[in-house]
């Protein structure tokens, strides 16, 4: 399982913790690229800081859920990161410790190695969809584990954290409700303005004839990009701000409140209505911030939000491209969408970040979304991202298409 996680999610850093010094020494020798630390002290403040500072994405408990594990379990629950238990000894191990406890700890999934363990969990009230009985064969066992872990790691923890706070949830409902009342919306227009359909967004952007879409890959800084004459510049998040190249976008696609604070004078593209609620509260509460202009892309009726794609989480880059296509400018130029397949690495000037998607996104699905978006475009297309250009040519060839791509 550890080998499979490393192979599938190169951008996830593995952290091992064990109370015994001898076990930690063995882990350091066995996994030299992983972080190995003692567990935190069993105190809420310490455990919370431990999880927060290490940015824990998921917790896997091997064996017993001991009393010492409870503080770390609660801390992980507060961060909305999924916790799973893998029972490694059906004779001596009892994975019901937390299941039977009155303490409000949530273990998202249980992996067991025997029918008896499964029956014990079912008898304790654990839903069947939260239990996986692992096969005996190692390859099948790893595959079964990774199927569940892939689903858990793809979750949007920011949204889950937001929805788990009653106060925050109420504020978000109030913010969205205010935007749905015409009179209140007019009163708020000095502070916030939302564009609810493609024509309104097109007008806000000045009816652009040429749109330049820049992802964050190395080709976003290719010399040819500097030569592009555009009417609207679309960018993703705010990694590019410190690079000093094309730093005045007309529209920025993000799910990050820090990007909303860092970028000025741009329209923001927010993925979903749920994201809109979370980020609207984040932006409206600090009085020092200026006017917010945005579109919740889900409201625009793009193919990304059709029922068939309900379980797919597109990147902001795919959302950017689909939005640009929906606007149907005469000329569309795409760069920096390198599918994490550029020889220069993941990002311009970055030799450290693994050249791979984060755990929330699946490469094959992401490529399919990008190609479907491009297939809906009717104008003059120029792709300056080598990997995407090659995939697009292959896609066109398979469809019998004849349109040239610059």
PDB file of N, CA and C in Angstrom, residues 216-290:
ATOM      1  N   UNK A 216      -0.364  27.139 -15.087  1.00  0.00           N
ATOM      2  CA  UNK A 216       0.837  27.431 -14.308  1.00  0.00           C
ATOM      3  C   UNK A 216       2.053  26.607 -14.716  1.00  0.00           C
ATOM      4  N   UNK A 217       1.951  25.854 -15.814  1.00  0.00           N
ATOM      5  CA  UNK A 217       3.079  25.052 -16.265  1.00  0.00           C
ATOM      6  C   UNK A 217       4.189  25.893 -16.878  1.00  0.00           C
ATOM      7  N   UNK A 218       5.357  25.295 -17.117  1.00  0.00           N
ATOM      8  CA  UNK A 218       6.499  26.039 -17.660  1.00  0.00           C
ATOM      9  C   UNK A 218       6.228  26.744 -18.983  1.00  0.00           C
ATOM     10  N   UNK A 219       5.357  26.180 -19.823  1.00  0.00           N
ATOM     11  CA  UNK A 219       5.106  26.828 -21.118  1.00  0.00           C
ATOM     12  C   UNK A 219       4.348  28.146 -20.974  1.00  0.00           C
ATOM     13  N   UNK A 220       3.887  28.469 -19.756  1.00  0.00           N
ATOM     14  CA  UNK A 220       3.239  29.767 -19.542  1.00  0.00           C
ATOM     15  C   UNK A 220       4.224  30.915 -19.672  1.00  0.00           C
ATOM     16  N   UNK A 221       5.527  30.611 -19.629  1.00  0.00           N
ATOM     17  CA  UNK A 221       6.553  31.648 -19.761  1.00  0.00           C
ATOM     18  C   UNK A 221       7.409  31.461 -21.004  1.00  0.00           C
ATOM     19  N   UNK A 222       6.919  30.670 -21.966  1.00  0.00           N
ATOM     20  CA  UNK A 222       7.632  30.527 -23.232  1.00  0.00           C
ATOM     21  C   UNK A 222       7.719  31.881 -23.939  1.00  0.00           C
ATOM     22  N   UNK A 223       8.786  32.127 -24.686  1.00  0.00           N
ATOM     23  CA  UNK A 223       8.922  33.408 -25.396  1.00  0.00           C
ATOM     24  C   UNK A 223       7.737  33.727 -26.301  1.00  0.00           C
ATOM     25  N   UNK A 224       7.133  32.692 -26.918  1.00  0.00           N
ATOM     26  CA  UNK A 224       6.010  32.943 -27.812  1.00  0.00           C
ATOM     27  C   UNK A 224       4.798  33.518 -27.080  1.00  0.00           C
ATOM     28  N   UNK A 225       4.691  33.230 -25.796  1.00  0.00           N
ATOM     29  CA  UNK A 225       3.558  33.754 -25.030  1.00  0.00           C
ATOM     30  C   UNK A 225       3.632  35.274 -24.933  1.00  0.00           C
ATOM     31  N   UNK A 226       4.846  35.790 -24.782  1.00  0.00           N
ATOM     32  CA  UNK A 226       5.011  37.240 -24.664  1.00  0.00           C
ATOM     33  C   UNK A 226       4.614  37.968 -25.947  1.00  0.00           C
ATOM     34  N   UNK A 227       4.579  37.262 -27.046  1.00  0.00           N
ATOM     35  CA  UNK A 227       4.241  37.889 -28.328  1.00  0.00           C
ATOM     36  C   UNK A 227       2.736  37.918 -28.606  1.00  0.00           C
ATOM     37  N   UNK A 228       1.967  37.222 -27.774  1.00  0.00           N
ATOM     38  CA  UNK A 228       0.528  37.123 -28.023  1.00  0.00           C
ATOM     39  C   UNK A 228      -0.147  38.451 -27.718  1.00  0.00           C
ATOM     40  N   UNK A 229      -0.967  38.902 -28.644  1.00  0.00           N
ATOM     41  CA  UNK A 229      -1.779  40.096 -28.428  1.00  0.00           C
ATOM     42  C   UNK A 229      -3.184  39.637 -28.058  1.00  0.00           C
ATOM     43  N   UNK A 230      -3.622  39.999 -26.887  1.00  0.00           N
ATOM     44  CA  UNK A 230      -4.891  39.494 -26.388  1.00  0.00           C
ATOM     45  C   UNK A 230      -5.758  40.636 -25.865  1.00  0.00           C
ATOM     46  N   UNK A 231      -7.039  40.350 -25.759  1.00  0.00           N
ATOM     47  CA  UNK A 231      -7.993  41.296 -25.176  1.00  0.00           C
ATOM     48  C   UNK A 231      -8.315  40.946 -23.729  1.00  0.00           C
ATOM     49  N   UNK A 232      -8.200  39.666 -23.381  1.00  0.00           N
ATOM     50  CA  UNK A 232      -8.452  39.223 -22.009  1.00  0.00           C
ATOM     51  C   UNK A 232      -7.455  38.138 -21.652  1.00  0.00           C
ATOM     52  N   UNK A 233      -6.885  38.255 -20.450  1.00  0.00           N
ATOM     53  CA  UNK A 233      -5.921  37.281 -19.944  1.00  0.00           C
ATOM     54  C   UNK A 233      -6.557  36.514 -18.797  1.00  0.00           C
ATOM     55  N   UNK A 234      -6.574  35.191 -18.920  1.00  0.00           N
ATOM     56  CA  UNK A 234      -7.098  34.310 -17.881  1.00  0.00           C
ATOM     57  C   UNK A 234      -5.920  33.603 -17.207  1.00  0.00           C
ATOM     58  N   UNK A 235      -5.935  33.570 -15.864  1.00  0.00           N
ATOM     59  CA  UNK A 235      -4.890  32.866 -15.125  1.00  0.00           C
ATOM     60  C   UNK A 235      -5.517  32.016 -14.025  1.00  0.00           C
ATOM     61  N   UNK A 236      -4.659  31.184 -13.383  1.00  0.00           N
ATOM     62  CA  UNK A 236      -5.103  30.233 -12.362  1.00  0.00           C
ATOM     63  C   UNK A 236      -4.354  30.495 -11.057  1.00  0.00           C
ATOM     64  N   UNK A 237      -5.107  30.636  -9.965  1.00  0.00           N
ATOM     65  CA  UNK A 237      -4.515  30.864  -8.639  1.00  0.00           C
ATOM     66  C   UNK A 237      -3.558  32.058  -8.661  1.00  0.00           C
ATOM     67  N   UNK A 238      -2.497  32.036  -7.853  1.00  0.00           N
ATOM     68  CA  UNK A 238      -1.639  33.228  -7.781  1.00  0.00           C
ATOM     69  C   UNK A 238      -0.157  32.891  -7.721  1.00  0.00           C
ATOM     70  N   UNK A 239       0.207  31.675  -8.114  1.00  0.00           N
ATOM     71  CA  UNK A 239       1.610  31.272  -8.112  1.00  0.00           C
ATOM     72  C   UNK A 239       2.466  32.189  -8.964  1.00  0.00           C
ATOM     73  N   UNK A 240       1.887  32.753 -10.018  1.00  0.00           N
ATOM     74  CA  UNK A 240       2.594  33.567 -11.002  1.00  0.00           C
ATOM     75  C   UNK A 240       2.903  34.977 -10.518  1.00  0.00           C
ATOM     76  N   UNK A 241       2.304  35.404  -9.417  1.00  0.00           N
ATOM     77  CA  UNK A 241       2.469  36.802  -8.980  1.00  0.00           C
ATOM     78  C   UNK A 241       3.930  37.179  -8.763  1.00  0.00           C
ATOM     79  N   UNK A 242       4.685  36.270  -8.129  1.00  0.00           N
ATOM     80  CA  UNK A 242       6.081  36.576  -7.822  1.00  0.00           C
ATOM     81  C   UNK A 242       7.004  36.411  -9.022  1.00  0.00           C
ATOM     82  N   UNK A 243       6.507  35.867 -10.114  1.00  0.00           N
ATOM     83  CA  UNK A 243       7.346  35.635 -11.285  1.00  0.00           C
ATOM     84  C   UNK A 243       7.526  36.890 -12.132  1.00  0.00           C
ATOM     85  N   UNK A 244       6.624  37.840 -12.002  1.00  0.00           N
ATOM     86  CA  UNK A 244       6.767  39.106 -12.727  1.00  0.00           C
ATOM     87  C   UNK A 244       6.453  39.033 -14.206  1.00  0.00           C
ATOM     88  N   UNK A 245       5.694  38.037 -14.627  1.00  0.00           N
ATOM     89  CA  UNK A 245       5.366  37.872 -16.042  1.00  0.00           C
ATOM     90  C   UNK A 245       3.853  37.786 -16.213  1.00  0.00           C
ATOM     91  N   UNK A 246       3.285  38.722 -16.950  1.00  0.00           N
ATOM     92  CA  UNK A 246       1.842  38.774 -17.199  1.00  0.00           C
ATOM     93  C   UNK A 246       1.064  38.683 -15.888  1.00  0.00           C
ATOM     94  N   UNK A 247       1.225  39.700 -15.075  1.00  0.00           N
ATOM     95  CA  UNK A 247       0.668  39.698 -13.713  1.00  0.00           C
ATOM     96  C   UNK A 247      -0.573  40.578 -13.563  1.00  0.00           C
ATOM     97  N   UNK A 248      -1.214  40.951 -14.675  1.00  0.00           N
ATOM     98  CA  UNK A 248      -2.442  41.745 -14.576  1.00  0.00           C
ATOM     99  C   UNK A 248      -3.575  41.044 -15.333  1.00  0.00           C
ATOM    100  N   UNK A 249      -4.016  39.903 -14.826  1.00  0.00           N
ATOM    101  CA  UNK A 249      -5.065  39.153 -15.532  1.00  0.00           C
ATOM    102  C   UNK A 249      -6.424  39.842 -15.433  1.00  0.00           C
ATOM    103  N   UNK A 250      -7.254  39.536 -16.402  1.00  0.00           N
ATOM    104  CA  UNK A 250      -8.636  40.016 -16.385  1.00  0.00           C
ATOM    105  C   UNK A 250      -9.536  39.081 -15.597  1.00  0.00           C
ATOM    106  N   UNK A 251      -9.157  37.791 -15.545  1.00  0.00           N
ATOM    107  CA  UNK A 251      -9.959  36.820 -14.800  1.00  0.00           C
ATOM    108  C   UNK A 251      -9.031  35.773 -14.203  1.00  0.00           C
ATOM    109  N   UNK A 252      -9.289  35.405 -12.947  1.00  0.00           N
ATOM    110  CA  UNK A 252      -8.466  34.430 -12.238  1.00  0.00           C
ATOM    111  C   UNK A 252      -9.377  33.342 -11.686  1.00  0.00           C
ATOM    112  N   UNK A 253      -9.017  32.077 -11.951  1.00  0.00           N
ATOM    113  CA  UNK A 253      -9.815  30.930 -11.522  1.00  0.00           C
ATOM    114  C   UNK A 253      -9.157  30.314 -10.293  1.00  0.00           C
ATOM    115  N   UNK A 254      -9.921  30.212  -9.215  1.00  0.00           N
ATOM    116  CA  UNK A 254      -9.317  29.798  -7.956  1.00  0.00           C
ATOM    117  C   UNK A 254     -10.363  29.261  -6.998  1.00  0.00           C
ATOM    118  N   UNK A 255      -9.879  28.508  -6.024  1.00  0.00           N
ATOM    119  CA  UNK A 255     -10.702  28.101  -4.898  1.00  0.00           C
ATOM    120  C   UNK A 255     -10.050  28.497  -3.596  1.00  0.00           C
ATOM    121  N   UNK A 256      -9.116  29.450  -3.676  1.00  0.00           N
ATOM    122  CA  UNK A 256      -8.299  29.832  -2.532  1.00  0.00           C
ATOM    123  C   UNK A 256      -8.631  31.242  -2.064  1.00  0.00           C
ATOM    124  N   UNK A 257      -8.906  31.388  -0.785  1.00  0.00           N
ATOM    125  CA  UNK A 257      -9.180  32.711  -0.235  1.00  0.00           C
ATOM    126  C   UNK A 257      -7.931  33.589  -0.282  1.00  0.00           C
ATOM    127  N   UNK A 258      -6.738  32.982  -0.192  1.00  0.00           N
ATOM    128  CA  UNK A 258      -5.508  33.775  -0.256  1.00  0.00           C
ATOM    129  C   UNK A 258      -5.343  34.416  -1.628  1.00  0.00           C
ATOM    130  N   UNK A 259      -5.777  33.731  -2.686  1.00  0.00           N
ATOM    131  CA  UNK A 259      -5.716  34.321  -4.021  1.00  0.00           C
ATOM    132  C   UNK A 259      -6.673  35.500  -4.131  1.00  0.00           C
ATOM    133  N   UNK A 260      -7.852  35.394  -3.537  1.00  0.00           N
ATOM    134  CA  UNK A 260      -8.797  36.504  -3.552  1.00  0.00           C
ATOM    135  C   UNK A 260      -8.226  37.730  -2.863  1.00  0.00           C
ATOM    136  N   UNK A 261      -7.371  37.513  -1.870  1.00  0.00           N
ATOM    137  CA  UNK A 261      -6.747  38.634  -1.167  1.00  0.00           C
ATOM    138  C   UNK A 261      -5.542  39.181  -1.921  1.00  0.00           C
ATOM    139  N   UNK A 262      -4.820  38.304  -2.623  1.00  0.00           N
ATOM    140  CA  UNK A 262      -3.557  38.711  -3.245  1.00  0.00           C
ATOM    141  C   UNK A 262      -3.736  39.398  -4.592  1.00  0.00           C
ATOM    142  N   UNK A 263      -4.759  38.994  -5.364  1.00  0.00           N
ATOM    143  CA  UNK A 263      -4.931  39.493  -6.731  1.00  0.00           C
ATOM    144  C   UNK A 263      -5.910  40.659  -6.729  1.00  0.00           C
ATOM    145  N   UNK A 264      -5.541  41.721  -7.417  1.00  0.00           N
ATOM    146  CA  UNK A 264      -6.375  42.913  -7.476  1.00  0.00           C
ATOM    147  C   UNK A 264      -6.941  43.104  -8.885  1.00  0.00           C
ATOM    148  N   UNK A 265      -8.105  43.750  -8.944  1.00  0.00           N
ATOM    149  CA  UNK A 265      -8.694  44.224 -10.208  1.00  0.00           C
ATOM    150  C   UNK A 265      -8.933  43.109 -11.225  1.00  0.00           C
ATOM    151  N   UNK A 266      -9.323  41.947 -10.759  1.00  0.00           N
ATOM    152  CA  UNK A 266      -9.647  40.847 -11.673  1.00  0.00           C
ATOM    153  C   UNK A 266     -11.006  40.281 -11.303  1.00  0.00           C
ATOM    154  N   UNK A 267     -11.667  39.684 -12.275  1.00  0.00           N
ATOM    155  CA  UNK A 267     -12.875  38.906 -12.018  1.00  0.00           C
ATOM    156  C   UNK A 267     -12.420  37.506 -11.594  1.00  0.00           C
ATOM    157  N   UNK A 268     -13.034  36.972 -10.566  1.00  0.00           N
ATOM    158  CA  UNK A 268     -12.652  35.646 -10.090  1.00  0.00           C
ATOM    159  C   UNK A 268     -13.642  34.597 -10.583  1.00  0.00           C
ATOM    160  N   UNK A 269     -13.109  33.467 -11.030  1.00  0.00           N
ATOM    161  CA  UNK A 269     -13.923  32.328 -11.413  1.00  0.00           C
ATOM    162  C   UNK A 269     -13.891  31.307 -10.292  1.00  0.00           C
ATOM    163  N   UNK A 270     -15.010  31.119  -9.615  1.00  0.00           N
ATOM    164  CA  UNK A 270     -15.114  30.192  -8.489  1.00  0.00           C
ATOM    165  C   UNK A 270     -15.837  28.941  -8.958  1.00  0.00           C
ATOM    166  N   UNK A 271     -15.298  27.790  -8.623  1.00  0.00           N
ATOM    167  CA  UNK A 271     -15.720  26.533  -9.241  1.00  0.00           C
ATOM    168  C   UNK A 271     -17.205  26.241  -9.087  1.00  0.00           C
ATOM    169  N   UNK A 272     -17.705  26.241  -7.860  1.00  0.00           N
ATOM    170  CA  UNK A 272     -19.072  25.805  -7.598  1.00  0.00           C
ATOM    171  C   UNK A 272     -19.797  26.812  -6.711  1.00  0.00           C
ATOM    172  N   UNK A 273     -21.096  26.595  -6.551  1.00  0.00           N
ATOM    173  CA  UNK A 273     -21.875  27.444  -5.649  1.00  0.00           C
ATOM    174  C   UNK A 273     -21.440  27.211  -4.209  1.00  0.00           C
ATOM    175  N   UNK A 274     -21.056  25.988  -3.876  1.00  0.00           N
ATOM    176  CA  UNK A 274     -20.534  25.714  -2.531  1.00  0.00           C
ATOM    177  C   UNK A 274     -19.240  26.479  -2.286  1.00  0.00           C
ATOM    178  N   UNK A 275     -18.361  26.507  -3.282  1.00  0.00           N
ATOM    179  CA  UNK A 275     -17.124  27.285  -3.151  1.00  0.00           C
ATOM    180  C   UNK A 275     -17.438  28.776  -3.053  1.00  0.00           C
ATOM    181  N   UNK A 276     -18.426  29.203  -3.820  1.00  0.00           N
ATOM    182  CA  UNK A 276     -18.838  30.613  -3.783  1.00  0.00           C
ATOM    183  C   UNK A 276     -19.224  31.019  -2.365  1.00  0.00           C
ATOM    184  N   UNK A 277     -20.025  30.197  -1.699  1.00  0.00           N
ATOM    185  CA  UNK A 277     -20.472  30.524  -0.350  1.00  0.00           C
ATOM    186  C   UNK A 277     -19.290  30.657   0.603  1.00  0.00           C
ATOM    187  N   UNK A 278     -18.352  29.706   0.528  1.00  0.00           N
ATOM    188  CA  UNK A 278     -17.191  29.741   1.428  1.00  0.00           C
ATOM    189  C   UNK A 278     -16.324  30.962   1.167  1.00  0.00           C
ATOM    190  N   UNK A 279     -16.025  31.236  -0.092  1.00  0.00           N
ATOM    191  CA  UNK A 279     -15.114  32.324  -0.422  1.00  0.00           C
ATOM    192  C   UNK A 279     -15.778  33.687  -0.296  1.00  0.00           C
ATOM    193  N   UNK A 280     -17.085  33.739  -0.480  1.00  0.00           N
ATOM    194  CA  UNK A 280     -17.797  35.005  -0.323  1.00  0.00           C
ATOM    195  C   UNK A 280     -17.688  35.492   1.115  1.00  0.00           C
ATOM    196  N   UNK A 281     -17.871  34.595   2.058  1.00  0.00           N
ATOM    197  CA  UNK A 281     -17.729  34.968   3.464  1.00  0.00           C
ATOM    198  C   UNK A 281     -16.283  35.352   3.768  1.00  0.00           C
ATOM    199  N   UNK A 282     -15.330  34.600   3.235  1.00  0.00           N
ATOM    200  CA  UNK A 282     -13.913  34.904   3.471  1.00  0.00           C
ATOM    201  C   UNK A 282     -13.549  36.294   2.969  1.00  0.00           C
ATOM    202  N   UNK A 283     -14.121  36.692   1.855  1.00  0.00           N
ATOM    203  CA  UNK A 283     -13.777  37.973   1.258  1.00  0.00           C
ATOM    204  C   UNK A 283     -14.551  39.135   1.866  1.00  0.00           C
ATOM    205  N   UNK A 284     -15.797  38.924   2.257  1.00  0.00           N
ATOM    206  CA  UNK A 284     -16.617  40.021   2.754  1.00  0.00           C
ATOM    207  C   UNK A 284     -16.295  40.401   4.198  1.00  0.00           C
ATOM    208  N   UNK A 285     -15.823  39.438   4.979  1.00  0.00           N
ATOM    209  CA  UNK A 285     -15.588  39.732   6.388  1.00  0.00           C
ATOM    210  C   UNK A 285     -14.453  40.731   6.619  1.00  0.00           C
ATOM    211  N   UNK A 286     -13.279  40.627   5.962  1.00  0.00           N
ATOM    212  CA  UNK A 286     -12.226  41.618   6.199  1.00  0.00           C
ATOM    213  C   UNK A 286     -12.587  42.950   5.528  1.00  0.00           C
ATOM    214  N   UNK A 287     -12.804  44.030   6.278  1.00  0.00           N
ATOM    215  CA  UNK A 287     -13.245  45.291   5.670  1.00  0.00           C
ATOM    216  C   UNK A 287     -12.181  45.967   4.823  1.00  0.00           C
ATOM    217  N   UNK A 288     -10.912  45.554   4.955  1.00  0.00           N
ATOM    218  CA  UNK A 288      -9.846  46.244   4.229  1.00  0.00           C
ATOM    219  C   UNK A 288      -9.823  45.882   2.741  1.00  0.00           C
ATOM    220  N   UNK A 289     -10.447  44.763   2.393  1.00  0.00           N
ATOM    221  CA  UNK A 289     -10.383  44.311   1.013  1.00  0.00           C
ATOM    222  C   UNK A 289     -11.344  45.098   0.139  1.00  0.00           C
ATOM    223  N   UNK A 290     -10.975  45.261  -1.130  1.00  0.00           N
ATOM    224  CA  UNK A 290     -11.780  46.047  -2.052  1.00  0.00           C
ATOM    225  C   UNK A 290     -12.945  45.268  -2.626  1.00  0.00           C
TER     226      UNK A 290
END
